[in-house]
PDB file of C-alpha atoms and ligand atoms in Angstrom:
ATOM      1  CA  UNK T   1      -4.218   4.552  -7.267  1.00  0.00           C
ATOM      2  CA  UNK T   2      -4.437   2.650  -4.015  1.00  0.00           C
ATOM      3  CA  UNK T   3      -1.280   2.914  -1.915  1.00  0.00           C
ATOM      4  CA  UNK T   4       0.000   0.682   0.890  1.00  0.00           C
ATOM      5  CA  UNK T   5       2.842   1.934   3.064  1.00  0.00           C
ATOM      6  CA  UNK T   6       5.573  -0.192   4.630  1.00  0.00           C
ATOM      7  CA  UNK T   7       7.498   1.567   7.411  1.00  0.00           C
ATOM      8  CA  UNK T   8       9.585   0.651  10.452  1.00  0.00           C
ATOM      9  CA  UNK T   9      10.333   3.880  12.317  1.00  0.00           C
ATOM     10  CA  UNK T  10       9.402   7.541  12.093  1.00  0.00           C
ATOM     11  CA  UNK T  11       7.329   7.526   8.943  1.00  0.00           C
ATOM     12  CA  UNK T  12       7.948  11.180   8.071  1.00  0.00           C
ATOM     13  CA  UNK T  13       7.945  10.274   4.367  1.00  0.00           C
ATOM     14  CA  UNK T  14       4.635   8.486   4.787  1.00  0.00           C
ATOM     15  CA  UNK T  15       3.293  11.566   6.589  1.00  0.00           C
ATOM     16  CA  UNK T  16       4.425  13.875   3.778  1.00  0.00           C
ATOM     17  CA  UNK T  17       2.571  11.686   1.264  1.00  0.00           C
ATOM     18  CA  UNK T  18      -0.564  11.594   3.433  1.00  0.00           C
ATOM     19  CA  UNK T  19      -0.378  15.389   3.735  1.00  0.00           C
ATOM     20  CA  UNK T  20      -0.065  15.738  -0.055  1.00  0.00           C
ATOM     21  CA  UNK T  21      -3.183  13.603  -0.428  1.00  0.00           C
ATOM     22  CA  UNK T  22      -5.044  15.623   2.218  1.00  0.00           C
ATOM     23  CA  UNK T  23      -4.408  18.940   0.472  1.00  0.00           C
ATOM     24  CA  UNK T  24      -5.206  17.532  -2.972  1.00  0.00           C
ATOM     25  CA  UNK T  25      -1.683  17.608  -4.437  1.00  0.00           C
ATOM     26  CA  UNK T  26      -1.557  13.836  -4.807  1.00  0.00           C
ATOM     27  CA  UNK T  27      -4.496  11.946  -6.250  1.00  0.00           C
ATOM     28  CA  UNK T  28      -4.278   8.594  -4.532  1.00  0.00           C
ATOM     29  CA  UNK T  29      -6.030   6.548  -1.875  1.00  0.00           C
ATOM     30  CA  UNK T  30      -4.003   5.503   1.178  1.00  0.00           C
ATOM     31  CA  UNK T  31      -5.194   2.049   2.234  1.00  0.00           C
ATOM     32  CA  UNK T  32      -2.998   0.668   5.022  1.00  0.00           C
ATOM     33  CA  UNK T  33       0.350   0.542   6.776  1.00  0.00           C
ATOM     34  CA  UNK T  34       2.370  -2.619   7.209  1.00  0.00           C
ATOM     35  CA  UNK T  35       4.909  -2.252   9.991  1.00  0.00           C
ATOM     36  CA  UNK T  36       7.263  -4.691  11.718  1.00  0.00           C
ATOM     37  CA  UNK T  37       7.641  -2.488  14.795  1.00  0.00           C
ATOM     38  CA  UNK T  38       4.507  -1.900  16.927  1.00  0.00           C
ATOM     39  CA  UNK T  39       6.228   1.000  18.738  1.00  0.00           C
ATOM     40  CA  UNK T  40       7.065   2.920  15.573  1.00  0.00           C
ATOM     41  CA  UNK T  41       5.951   6.531  15.296  1.00  0.00           C
ATOM     42  CA  UNK T  42       4.702   5.530  11.835  1.00  0.00           C
ATOM     43  CA  UNK T  43       1.994   3.444  13.567  1.00  0.00           C
ATOM     44  CA  UNK T  44       0.783   6.484  15.510  1.00  0.00           C
ATOM     45  CA  UNK T  45       0.806   8.608  12.374  1.00  0.00           C
ATOM     46  CA  UNK T  46      -1.277   6.031  10.470  1.00  0.00           C
ATOM     47  CA  UNK T  47      -3.730   5.720  13.352  1.00  0.00           C
ATOM     48  CA  UNK T  48      -4.115   9.514  13.563  1.00  0.00           C
ATOM     49  CA  UNK T  49      -4.933   9.505   9.856  1.00  0.00           C
ATOM     50  CA  UNK T  50      -7.455   6.708  10.382  1.00  0.00           C
ATOM     51  CA  UNK T  51      -5.494   4.248   8.256  1.00  0.00           C
ATOM     52  CA  UNK T  52      -5.479   0.552   9.249  1.00  0.00           C
ATOM     53  CA  UNK T  53      -2.175  -0.814  10.565  1.00  0.00           C
ATOM     54  CA  UNK T  54      -0.994  -4.411  10.227  1.00  0.00           C
ATOM     55  CA  UNK T  55       1.946  -5.521  12.351  1.00  0.00           C
ATOM     56  CA  UNK T  56       3.948  -8.238  10.625  1.00  0.00           C
ATOM     57  CA  UNK T  57       7.075  -9.465  12.387  1.00  0.00           C
ATOM     58  CA  UNK T  58       8.687 -12.580  13.900  1.00  0.00           C
ATOM     59  CA  UNK T  59       5.807 -12.837  16.389  1.00  0.00           C
ATOM     60  CA  UNK T  60       3.040 -12.868  13.795  1.00  0.00           C
ATOM     61  CA  UNK T  61       3.931 -15.893  11.665  1.00  0.00           C
ATOM     62  CA  UNK T  62       5.760 -19.198  12.003  1.00  0.00           C
ATOM     63  CA  UNK T  63       8.285 -18.371   9.321  1.00  0.00           C
ATOM     64  CA  UNK T  64       9.209 -15.888   6.625  1.00  0.00           C
ATOM     65  CA  UNK T  65       7.147 -17.608   3.943  1.00  0.00           C
ATOM     66  CA  UNK T  66       4.008 -17.520   6.103  1.00  0.00           C
ATOM     67  CA  UNK T  67       4.513 -13.820   6.817  1.00  0.00           C
ATOM     68  CA  UNK T  68       5.177 -13.172   3.146  1.00  0.00           C
ATOM     69  CA  UNK T  69       1.928 -14.908   2.133  1.00  0.00           C
ATOM     70  CA  UNK T  70      -0.033 -13.107   4.854  1.00  0.00           C
ATOM     71  CA  UNK T  71       1.318  -9.801   3.543  1.00  0.00           C
ATOM     72  CA  UNK T  72       0.226 -10.592  -0.026  1.00  0.00           C
ATOM     73  CA  UNK T  73      -3.265 -11.453   1.243  1.00  0.00           C
ATOM     74  CA  UNK T  74      -3.557  -8.172   3.177  1.00  0.00           C
ATOM     75  CA  UNK T  75      -2.466  -6.216   0.092  1.00  0.00           C
ATOM     76  CA  UNK T  76      -4.781  -8.073  -2.277  1.00  0.00           C
ATOM     77  CA  UNK T  77      -7.750  -7.807   0.093  1.00  0.00           C
ATOM     78  CA  UNK T  78      -7.252  -4.027   0.091  1.00  0.00           C
ATOM     79  CA  UNK T  79      -6.888  -3.976  -3.731  1.00  0.00           C
ATOM     80  CA  UNK T  80      -3.535  -2.217  -3.418  1.00  0.00           C
ATOM     81  CA  UNK T  81      -1.965  -0.926  -6.634  1.00  0.00           C
ATOM     82  CA  UNK T  82       1.352   0.437  -5.395  1.00  0.00           C
ATOM     83  CA  UNK T  83       3.510  -0.292  -2.352  1.00  0.00           C
ATOM     84  CA  UNK T  84       5.427   2.675  -0.931  1.00  0.00           C
ATOM     85  CA  UNK T  85       8.402   1.787   1.242  1.00  0.00           C
ATOM     86  CA  UNK T  86       9.010   4.596   3.707  1.00  0.00           C
ATOM     87  CA  UNK T  87      11.922   3.693   5.935  1.00  0.00           C
ATOM     88  CA  UNK T  88      11.094  -0.013   5.927  1.00  0.00           C
ATOM     89  CA  UNK T  89      14.019  -1.957   7.380  1.00  0.00           C
ATOM     90  CA  UNK T  90      13.038  -5.510   6.396  1.00  0.00           C
ATOM     91  CA  UNK T  91      13.752  -7.250   3.134  1.00  0.00           C
ATOM     92  CA  UNK T  92      10.645  -7.620   0.944  1.00  0.00           C
ATOM     93  CA  UNK T  93       9.540 -11.265   0.644  1.00  0.00           C
ATOM     94  CA  UNK T  94       9.649 -13.101  -2.675  1.00  0.00           C
ATOM     95  CA  UNK T  95       5.847 -13.515  -2.916  1.00  0.00           C
ATOM     96  CA  UNK T  96       5.270  -9.797  -2.400  1.00  0.00           C
ATOM     97  CA  UNK T  97       7.972  -9.037  -4.993  1.00  0.00           C
ATOM     98  CA  UNK T  98       6.308 -11.396  -7.450  1.00  0.00           C
ATOM     99  CA  UNK T  99       2.762 -10.165  -6.844  1.00  0.00           C
ATOM    100  CA  UNK T 100       3.761  -6.487  -7.014  1.00  0.00           C
ATOM    101  CA  UNK T 101       6.559  -6.610  -9.563  1.00  0.00           C
ATOM    102  CA  UNK T 102       7.378  -3.051 -10.767  1.00  0.00           C
ATOM    103  CA  UNK T 103       4.804  -1.664  -8.327  1.00  0.00           C
ATOM    104  CA  UNK T 104       7.004  -1.289  -5.236  1.00  0.00           C
ATOM    105  CA  UNK T 105       8.736   2.057  -4.694  1.00  0.00           C
ATOM    106  CA  UNK T 106      11.449   3.036  -2.258  1.00  0.00           C
ATOM    107  CA  UNK T 107      13.186   6.283  -1.404  1.00  0.00           C
ATOM    108  CA  UNK T 108      16.901   6.313  -0.689  1.00  0.00           C
ATOM    109  CA  UNK T 109      18.672   9.324   0.856  1.00  0.00           C
ATOM    110  CA  UNK T 110      21.501   9.540  -1.721  1.00  0.00           C
ATOM    111  CA  UNK T 111      21.993   9.697  -5.474  1.00  0.00           C
ATOM    112  CA  UNK T 112      21.923   6.043  -6.535  1.00  0.00           C
ATOM    113  CA  UNK T 113      23.651   4.082  -7.957  1.00  0.00           C
ATOM    114  CA  UNK T 114      26.211   5.563  -5.548  1.00  0.00           C
ATOM    115  CA  UNK T 115      26.033   5.127  -1.775  1.00  0.00           C
ATOM    116  CA  UNK T 116      23.454   2.329  -1.829  1.00  0.00           C
ATOM    117  CA  UNK T 117      23.296  -1.405  -1.205  1.00  0.00           C
ATOM    118  CA  UNK T 118      22.981  -3.645   1.823  1.00  0.00           C
ATOM    119  CA  UNK T 119      23.863  -1.901   5.080  1.00  0.00           C
ATOM    120  CA  UNK T 120      23.638   1.577   3.553  1.00  0.00           C
ATOM    121  CA  UNK T 121      20.914   3.280   5.521  1.00  0.00           C
ATOM    122  CA  UNK T 122      20.470   6.207   7.903  1.00  0.00           C
ATOM    123  CA  UNK T 123      23.545   8.220   8.866  1.00  0.00           C
ATOM    124  CA  UNK T 124      25.827   5.647   7.234  1.00  0.00           C
ATOM    125  CA  UNK T 125      24.720   6.934   3.857  1.00  0.00           C
ATOM    126  CA  UNK T 126      25.398  10.593   4.655  1.00  0.00           C
ATOM    127  CA  UNK T 127      28.742   9.762   6.328  1.00  0.00           C
ATOM    128  CA  UNK T 128      29.812   7.860   3.206  1.00  0.00           C
ATOM    129  CA  UNK T 129      28.798  10.792   0.972  1.00  0.00           C
ATOM    130  CA  UNK T 130      30.909  13.187   3.061  1.00  0.00           C
ATOM    131  CA  UNK T 131      33.846  10.754   3.327  1.00  0.00           C
ATOM    132  CA  UNK T 132      33.885  10.417  -0.476  1.00  0.00           C
ATOM    133  CA  UNK T 133      34.019  14.196  -0.868  1.00  0.00           C
ATOM    134  CA  UNK T 134      30.901  14.194  -3.065  1.00  0.00           C
ATOM    135  CA  UNK T 135      29.841  17.659  -4.193  1.00  0.00           C
ATOM    136  CA  UNK T 136      26.167  16.707  -4.412  1.00  0.00           C
ATOM    137  CA  UNK T 137      23.702  14.414  -2.692  1.00  0.00           C
ATOM    138  CA  UNK T 138      19.927  14.064  -2.572  1.00  0.00           C
ATOM    139  CA  UNK T 139      17.100  11.568  -2.656  1.00  0.00           C
ATOM    140  CA  UNK T 140      16.417   8.847  -5.216  1.00  0.00           C
ATOM    141  CA  UNK T 141      12.993   7.302  -5.775  1.00  0.00           C
ATOM    142  CA  UNK T 142      13.374   3.877  -7.338  1.00  0.00           C
ATOM    143  CA  UNK T 143      11.604   0.623  -8.018  1.00  0.00           C
ATOM    144  CA  UNK T 144      12.342  -2.266  -5.710  1.00  0.00           C
ATOM    145  CA  UNK T 145      13.605  -5.631  -6.894  1.00  0.00           C
ATOM    146  CA  UNK T 146      15.355  -8.500  -5.115  1.00  0.00           C
ATOM    147  CA  UNK T 147      18.644  -6.557  -4.793  1.00  0.00           C
ATOM    148  CA  UNK T 148      19.000  -3.661  -2.346  1.00  0.00           C
ATOM    149  CA  UNK T 149      18.720  -0.266  -4.075  1.00  0.00           C
ATOM    150  CA  UNK T 150      19.189  -1.674  -7.599  1.00  0.00           C
ATOM    151  CA  UNK T 151      15.735  -1.218  -9.165  1.00  0.00           C
ATOM    152  CA  UNK T 152      15.063   1.315 -11.924  1.00  0.00           C
ATOM    153  CA  UNK T 153      15.473   4.936 -10.872  1.00  0.00           C
ATOM    154  CA  UNK T 154      12.269   6.977 -11.223  1.00  0.00           C
ATOM    155  CA  UNK T 155      13.374  10.362  -9.847  1.00  0.00           C
ATOM    156  CA  UNK T 156      16.319  12.118  -8.214  1.00  0.00           C
ATOM    157  CA  UNK T 157      16.937  15.586  -6.800  1.00  0.00           C
ATOM    158  CA  UNK T 158      20.527  16.747  -6.482  1.00  0.00           C
ATOM    159  CA  UNK T 159      21.364  19.321  -3.817  1.00  0.00           C
ATOM    160  CA  UNK T 160      24.803  20.718  -2.988  1.00  0.00           C
ATOM    161  CA  UNK T 161      26.881  19.244  -0.189  1.00  0.00           C
ATOM    162  CA  UNK T 162      28.112  22.225   1.857  1.00  0.00           C
ATOM    163  CA  UNK T 163      31.732  22.559   3.043  1.00  0.00           C
ATOM    164  CA  UNK T 164      30.753  22.488   6.719  1.00  0.00           C
ATOM    165  CA  UNK T 165      28.148  19.706   6.414  1.00  0.00           C
ATOM    166  CA  UNK T 166      27.976  16.986   9.045  1.00  0.00           C
ATOM    167  CA  UNK T 167      26.082  13.748   8.341  1.00  0.00           C
ATOM    168  CA  UNK T 168      23.265  15.167  10.469  1.00  0.00           C
ATOM    169  CA  UNK T 169      23.029  18.523   8.696  1.00  0.00           C
ATOM    170  CA  UNK T 170      23.116  16.841   5.283  1.00  0.00           C
ATOM    171  CA  UNK T 171      20.429  14.371   6.403  1.00  0.00           C
ATOM    172  CA  UNK T 172      18.085  17.220   7.349  1.00  0.00           C
ATOM    173  CA  UNK T 173      18.363  18.879   3.928  1.00  0.00           C
ATOM    174  CA  UNK T 174      18.047  15.585   2.026  1.00  0.00           C
ATOM    175  CA  UNK T 175      14.995  14.589   4.098  1.00  0.00           C
ATOM    176  CA  UNK T 176      13.303  17.906   3.255  1.00  0.00           C
ATOM    177  CA  UNK T 177      13.712  17.023  -0.440  1.00  0.00           C
ATOM    178  CA  UNK T 178      12.453  13.474   0.176  1.00  0.00           C
ATOM    179  CA  UNK T 179       9.242  14.930   1.518  1.00  0.00           C
ATOM    180  CA  UNK T 180       8.588  16.612  -1.842  1.00  0.00           C
ATOM    181  CA  UNK T 181       9.998  14.236  -4.441  1.00  0.00           C
ATOM    182  CA  UNK T 182       8.193  11.123  -3.155  1.00  0.00           C
ATOM    183  CA  UNK T 183       4.649  12.434  -3.528  1.00  0.00           C
ATOM    184  CA  UNK T 184       5.550  14.271  -6.746  1.00  0.00           C
ATOM    185  CA  UNK T 185       6.735  10.962  -8.242  1.00  0.00           C
ATOM    186  CA  UNK T 186       3.597   9.194  -7.047  1.00  0.00           C
ATOM    187  CA  UNK T 187       1.465  11.904  -8.636  1.00  0.00           C
ATOM    188  CA  UNK T 188       3.286  11.368 -11.953  1.00  0.00           C
ATOM    189  CA  UNK T 189       2.452   7.666 -11.694  1.00  0.00           C
ATOM    190  CA  UNK T 190      -1.142   8.475 -10.775  1.00  0.00           C
ATOM    191  CA  UNK T 191      -1.594  10.802 -13.756  1.00  0.00           C
ATOM    192  CA  UNK T 192       0.269   8.475 -16.148  1.00  0.00           C
ATOM    193  CA  UNK T 193       3.362  10.626 -16.787  1.00  0.00           C
ATOM    194  CA  UNK T 194       5.430   7.775 -15.358  1.00  0.00           C
ATOM    195  CA  UNK T 195       4.353   4.317 -16.460  1.00  0.00           C
ATOM    196  CA  UNK T 196       5.296   1.481 -14.166  1.00  0.00           C
TER     197      UNK T 196
HETATM  198  C1  GRF Q   1      14.605   8.168   4.896  1.00  0.00           C
HETATM  199  O1  GRF Q   1      15.826   8.783   5.046  1.00  0.00           O
HETATM  200  C2  GRF Q   1      14.577   7.374   3.618  1.00  0.00           C
HETATM  201  O2  GRF Q   1      15.414   7.902   2.637  1.00  0.00           O
HETATM  202  C3  GRF Q   1      15.062   6.023   4.038  1.00  0.00           C
HETATM  203  O3  GRF Q   1      14.590   5.840   5.343  1.00  0.00           O
HETATM  204  C4  GRF Q   1      14.363   7.104   5.958  1.00  0.00           C
HETATM  205  C5  GRF Q   1      12.961   7.079   6.436  1.00  0.00           C
HETATM  206  O4  GRF Q   1      12.630   8.201   7.199  1.00  0.00           O
HETATM  207  N1  GRF Q   1      14.621   4.997   3.137  1.00  0.00           N
HETATM  208  P1  GRF Q   1      11.149   8.380   7.712  1.00  0.00           P
HETATM  209  O5  GRF Q   1      10.785   7.150   8.544  1.00  0.00           O
HETATM  210  O6  GRF Q   1      10.263   8.504   6.513  1.00  0.00           O
HETATM  211  O7  GRF Q   1      11.170   9.609   8.534  1.00  0.00           O
END
């Protein structure tokens, strides 16, 4: 299973998946990182791993369609099977969605279908969970379609929300679960337990 990562910032989820591959827990081949932000820590992480990085942003194509087509070409040239979104802050283009239908995964830091949708990212998600008085939160791995956070759910891990949680403290515990559930889900896809 050949994986391409899309990331915009830290890339700790990408790193956790690369680590799982390195130690033999995940049977997959990392091929490349597509990133819109050349200064992202994710770029440094990919380079340290020896994985090619492609920067695609407003400076690298005349318009969205051109960038979308360039992205499909990069992915096809690398014979990518599955796209792993790991904190990618741009909407996926229609050509990529078409070419990789049901083969694009995302991780969201709350239990979808709650606390998702456009604008729900980062601390906003954890603040909304606390404001709603939810007793549980945790990551969701899901397929990506044209609507934010609405693709089929592949895996979730519920953890308790603690009485004295702040958005930051909850984020730390959810992120720790993200770093396990993402590669575990990919391994299930790789071994055929989950069929995309
Ligand atoms: C994570 O919280 C993930 O749930 C969301 O974006 C964040 C990415 O973090 N989609 P990182 O860049 O992997 O550290």
